[in-house]
Tab-separated table of C-alpha atoms in Angstrom:
chain	number	residue	atom	x	y	z
X	1	MET	CA	6.307	1.951	-3.899
X	2	VAL	CA	7.885	3.850	-0.982
X	3	GLU	CA	6.293	7.010	-2.271
X	4	GLN	CA	2.898	5.255	-2.471
X	5	ILE	CA	3.264	4.119	1.163
X	6	LYS	CA	4.270	7.593	2.349
X	7	ASN	CA	1.578	9.413	0.367
X	8	LYS	CA	-1.401	7.061	0.561
X	9	GLY	CA	-0.559	4.673	3.382
X	10	SER	CA	-0.589	0.924	3.314
X	11	VAL	CA	-2.596	-1.951	4.662
X	12	THR	CA	-1.475	-5.325	5.826
X	13	LEU	CA	-4.070	-8.029	6.361
X	14	VAL	CA	-3.414	-11.419	7.978
X	15	LEU	CA	-6.027	-14.001	6.854
X	16	PHE	CA	-5.937	-16.782	9.368
X	17	SER	CA	-9.451	-17.950	8.779
X	18	GLY	CA	-10.713	-20.162	5.992
X	19	ASP	CA	-14.362	-18.978	6.553
X	20	LEU	CA	-16.227	-17.543	3.533
X	21	ASP	CA	-17.567	-14.540	5.415
X	22	LYS	CA	-14.110	-13.603	6.732
X	23	ALA	CA	-12.490	-14.057	3.369
X	24	ILE	CA	-15.001	-11.763	1.801
X	25	ALA	CA	-14.412	-9.108	4.494
X	26	THR	CA	-10.696	-9.377	3.887
X	27	PHE	CA	-11.107	-8.796	0.134
X	28	VAL	CA	-13.578	-5.954	0.607
X	29	ILE	CA	-11.005	-4.114	2.748
X	30	ALA	CA	-8.117	-5.034	0.404
X	31	THR	CA	-9.845	-3.935	-2.758
X	32	ALA	CA	-11.151	-0.721	-1.172
X	33	ALA	CA	-7.739	0.217	0.092
X	34	ALA	CA	-6.040	-0.648	-3.164
X	35	SER	CA	-8.626	1.358	-5.182
X	36	MET	CA	-7.660	4.347	-2.897
X	37	GLY	CA	-4.092	3.991	-3.950
X	38	MET	CA	-2.863	2.262	-0.890
X	39	ALA	CA	-0.313	-0.575	-0.967
X	40	VAL	CA	-1.998	-3.741	0.251
X	41	ASN	CA	-0.516	-7.096	1.357
X	42	ILE	CA	-2.480	-10.094	2.423
X	43	PHE	CA	-0.590	-12.766	4.384
X	44	PHE	CA	-2.453	-16.056	4.219
X	45	THR	CA	-1.712	-18.418	7.068
X	46	PHE	CA	-3.097	-21.742	8.409
X	47	TRP	CA	-6.741	-22.177	7.370
X	48	GLY	CA	-6.613	-18.844	5.390
X	49	LEU	CA	-4.472	-20.803	2.838
X	50	ASN	CA	-7.757	-22.471	1.735
X	51	VAL	CA	-8.932	-19.281	0.210
X	52	ILE	CA	-6.150	-19.247	-2.289
X	53	LYS	CA	-5.689	-23.007	-2.883
X	54	LYS	CA	-6.268	-24.290	-6.430
X	55	LYS	CA	-9.313	-26.491	-6.859
X	56	ASP	CA	-7.509	-29.489	-8.174
X	57	GLY	CA	-5.814	-32.057	-6.075
X	58	LEU	CA	-7.086	-33.592	-2.812
X	59	ILE	CA	-4.214	-35.510	-1.383
X	60	LYS	CA	-1.175	-33.289	-0.759
X	61	GLY	CA	1.656	-33.822	1.566
X	62	GLN	CA	4.807	-35.926	2.042
X	63	ASN	CA	3.549	-38.178	4.905
X	64	TRP	CA	0.254	-39.764	6.007
X	65	MET	CA	-0.521	-37.057	8.648
X	66	GLN	CA	-0.146	-34.207	6.084
X	67	LYS	CA	-2.217	-36.173	3.549
X	68	MET	CA	-4.929	-36.842	6.190
X	69	LEU	CA	-5.016	-33.162	7.247
X	70	ASN	CA	-5.401	-32.044	3.677
X	71	ILE	CA	-8.144	-34.596	3.021
X	72	MET	CA	-10.070	-33.444	6.130
X	73	ASN	CA	-9.284	-29.866	5.348
X	74	TYR	CA	-9.940	-29.956	1.617
X	75	GLY	CA	-10.673	-26.462	0.597
X	76	HIS	CA	-10.502	-23.816	-2.013
X	77	ALA	CA	-12.385	-20.619	-2.657
X	78	LYS	CA	-15.559	-22.288	-3.890
X	79	LYS	CA	-15.766	-24.635	-0.939
X	80	LEU	CA	-15.447	-22.300	2.088
X	81	ALA	CA	-17.859	-22.654	4.987
X	82	LEU	CA	-19.382	-19.826	7.008
X	83	SER	CA	-18.115	-18.925	10.505
X	84	LYS	CA	-21.677	-19.081	11.797
X	85	MET	CA	-24.866	-20.667	10.438
X	86	ASN	CA	-23.085	-22.964	8.027
X	87	MET	CA	-26.103	-25.322	8.210
X	88	PHE	CA	-24.457	-28.289	6.545
X	89	GLY	CA	-23.457	-26.141	3.550
X	90	MET	CA	-26.795	-24.433	3.081
X	91	GLY	CA	-25.572	-21.197	4.686
X	92	PRO	CA	-22.703	-20.582	2.136
X	93	ALA	CA	-25.060	-21.479	-0.747
X	94	MET	CA	-27.705	-18.948	0.467
X	95	LEU	CA	-25.078	-16.243	1.066
X	96	LYS	CA	-23.651	-16.758	-2.436
X	97	ILE	CA	-27.146	-16.392	-3.941
X	98	MET	CA	-27.784	-13.232	-1.921
X	99	MET	CA	-24.435	-11.812	-2.872
X	100	SER	CA	-24.979	-12.516	-6.558
X	101	GLN	CA	-28.435	-10.854	-6.409
X	102	LYS	CA	-26.772	-7.731	-4.923
X	103	ARG	CA	-23.888	-7.954	-7.399
X	104	VAL	CA	-21.281	-8.645	-4.698
X	105	PRO	CA	-18.322	-10.412	-6.285
X	106	SER	CA	-17.573	-14.050	-5.467
X	107	VAL	CA	-14.258	-14.844	-3.691
X	108	GLN	CA	-12.753	-15.901	-6.986
X	109	GLU	CA	-13.756	-12.520	-8.564
X	110	PHE	CA	-12.389	-10.698	-5.538
X	111	ILE	CA	-9.026	-12.524	-5.985
X	112	GLN	CA	-8.888	-11.455	-9.623
X	113	THR	CA	-9.911	-7.843	-8.903
X	114	ALA	CA	-7.462	-7.492	-5.896
X	115	HIS	CA	-4.653	-8.863	-8.021
X	116	ALA	CA	-5.493	-6.468	-10.821
X	117	LEU	CA	-5.384	-3.589	-8.303
X	118	GLY	CA	-1.878	-4.623	-7.191
X	119	VAL	CA	-2.775	-6.399	-3.981
X	120	LYS	CA	0.039	-8.809	-3.002
X	121	PHE	CA	-0.910	-12.304	-1.832
X	122	SER	CA	1.677	-14.016	0.293
X	123	PRO	CA	1.182	-17.598	1.498
X	124	CYS	CA	2.859	-18.393	4.846
X	125	GLU	CA	5.886	-20.605	4.397
X	126	MET	CA	5.644	-22.260	7.831
X	127	SER	CA	1.968	-23.132	7.443
X	128	MET	CA	2.637	-24.529	3.981
X	129	THR	CA	5.499	-26.639	5.291
X	130	VAL	CA	3.420	-28.035	8.116
X	131	MET	CA	0.574	-28.910	5.815
X	132	GLY	CA	2.783	-30.322	3.048
X	133	LEU	CA	1.797	-27.696	0.455
X	134	LYS	CA	3.882	-26.136	-2.276
X	135	LYS	CA	3.517	-22.840	-4.197
X	136	GLU	CA	2.062	-24.760	-7.127
X	137	ASP	CA	-0.916	-25.646	-4.943
X	138	PHE	CA	-2.079	-22.069	-4.890
X	139	VAL	CA	-3.695	-19.740	-7.469
X	140	ASP	CA	-1.433	-17.986	-9.902
X	141	GLU	CA	-2.199	-14.594	-8.337
X	142	CYS	CA	0.015	-15.425	-5.332
X	143	HIS	CA	3.124	-13.418	-4.841
X	144	ASP	CA	6.133	-14.766	-3.035
X	145	VAL	CA	5.839	-17.339	-0.279
X	146	ILE	CA	7.108	-15.628	2.902
X	147	GLY	CA	7.559	-16.469	6.544
X	148	ALA	CA	6.986	-14.365	9.666
X	149	VAL	CA	10.456	-12.839	9.458
X	150	SER	CA	9.625	-11.405	5.975
X	151	TYR	CA	6.021	-10.467	6.932
X	152	LEU	CA	6.912	-8.445	10.070
X	153	PRO	CA	8.879	-5.650	8.324
X	154	ILE	CA	6.008	-5.186	5.882
X	155	ALA	CA	3.531	-5.004	8.799
X	156	LYS	CA	5.831	-2.663	10.751
X	157	GLU	CA	5.725	-0.179	7.842
X	158	SER	CA	2.029	-0.466	7.265
X	159	HIS	CA	-0.388	2.197	8.555
X	160	ILE	CA	-3.201	-0.338	9.063
X	161	ASN	CA	-2.726	-3.915	10.268
X	162	LEU	CA	-5.719	-6.357	10.602
X	163	PHE	CA	-5.827	-9.932	11.683
X	164	ILE	CA	-8.902	-11.745	10.260
C-alpha cells in the first residue's frame, strides 16, 4: 500500500454531511480516485454516518436522549435528503429519477462499487459513541471504526484531503 501511495497518491475524504447530493459527490470522487489506482479512505462522522447506516432498526442508543436523537435522525442511504430544494422529499425523489435516467449509480451502488475498488469506509468512533451506535448498525462494507487520532495520520500522508 505504501508503494501505491507513493506512486499514485492517496485521497482522504471526511463525510460530515448526511445530504444525498453531498454523499453522491463524495462517492464520485472516491470511485474516480480509486479507479485511477489511488488509495482512498472515507471517514464518516456525525450526520455522514447516516450514509452507511443499515436500513433496519429505528431506536438505537443506551439512553432516552440517544434513542430520541436516532428517531429524529433516522437515516440510511435510501432516506437521505438534499442539502437544497428538498421540497418535503420530492427533491430527492426527482434527483434519483434523473440520476437513474442518466445511468448514475444510486448511493447503495456507489457503496458497493467503492468497496470493490478498495475504498476504505471508517465510521467515527466518537460520533458513534455520542449517538449510541455500534459497528453492527452500519453496512458490511465498513472497515475499522476509528477516531480522530487514527484518522489524522492517514490524512497527513494523503495527497488530497476533502471535507464534505
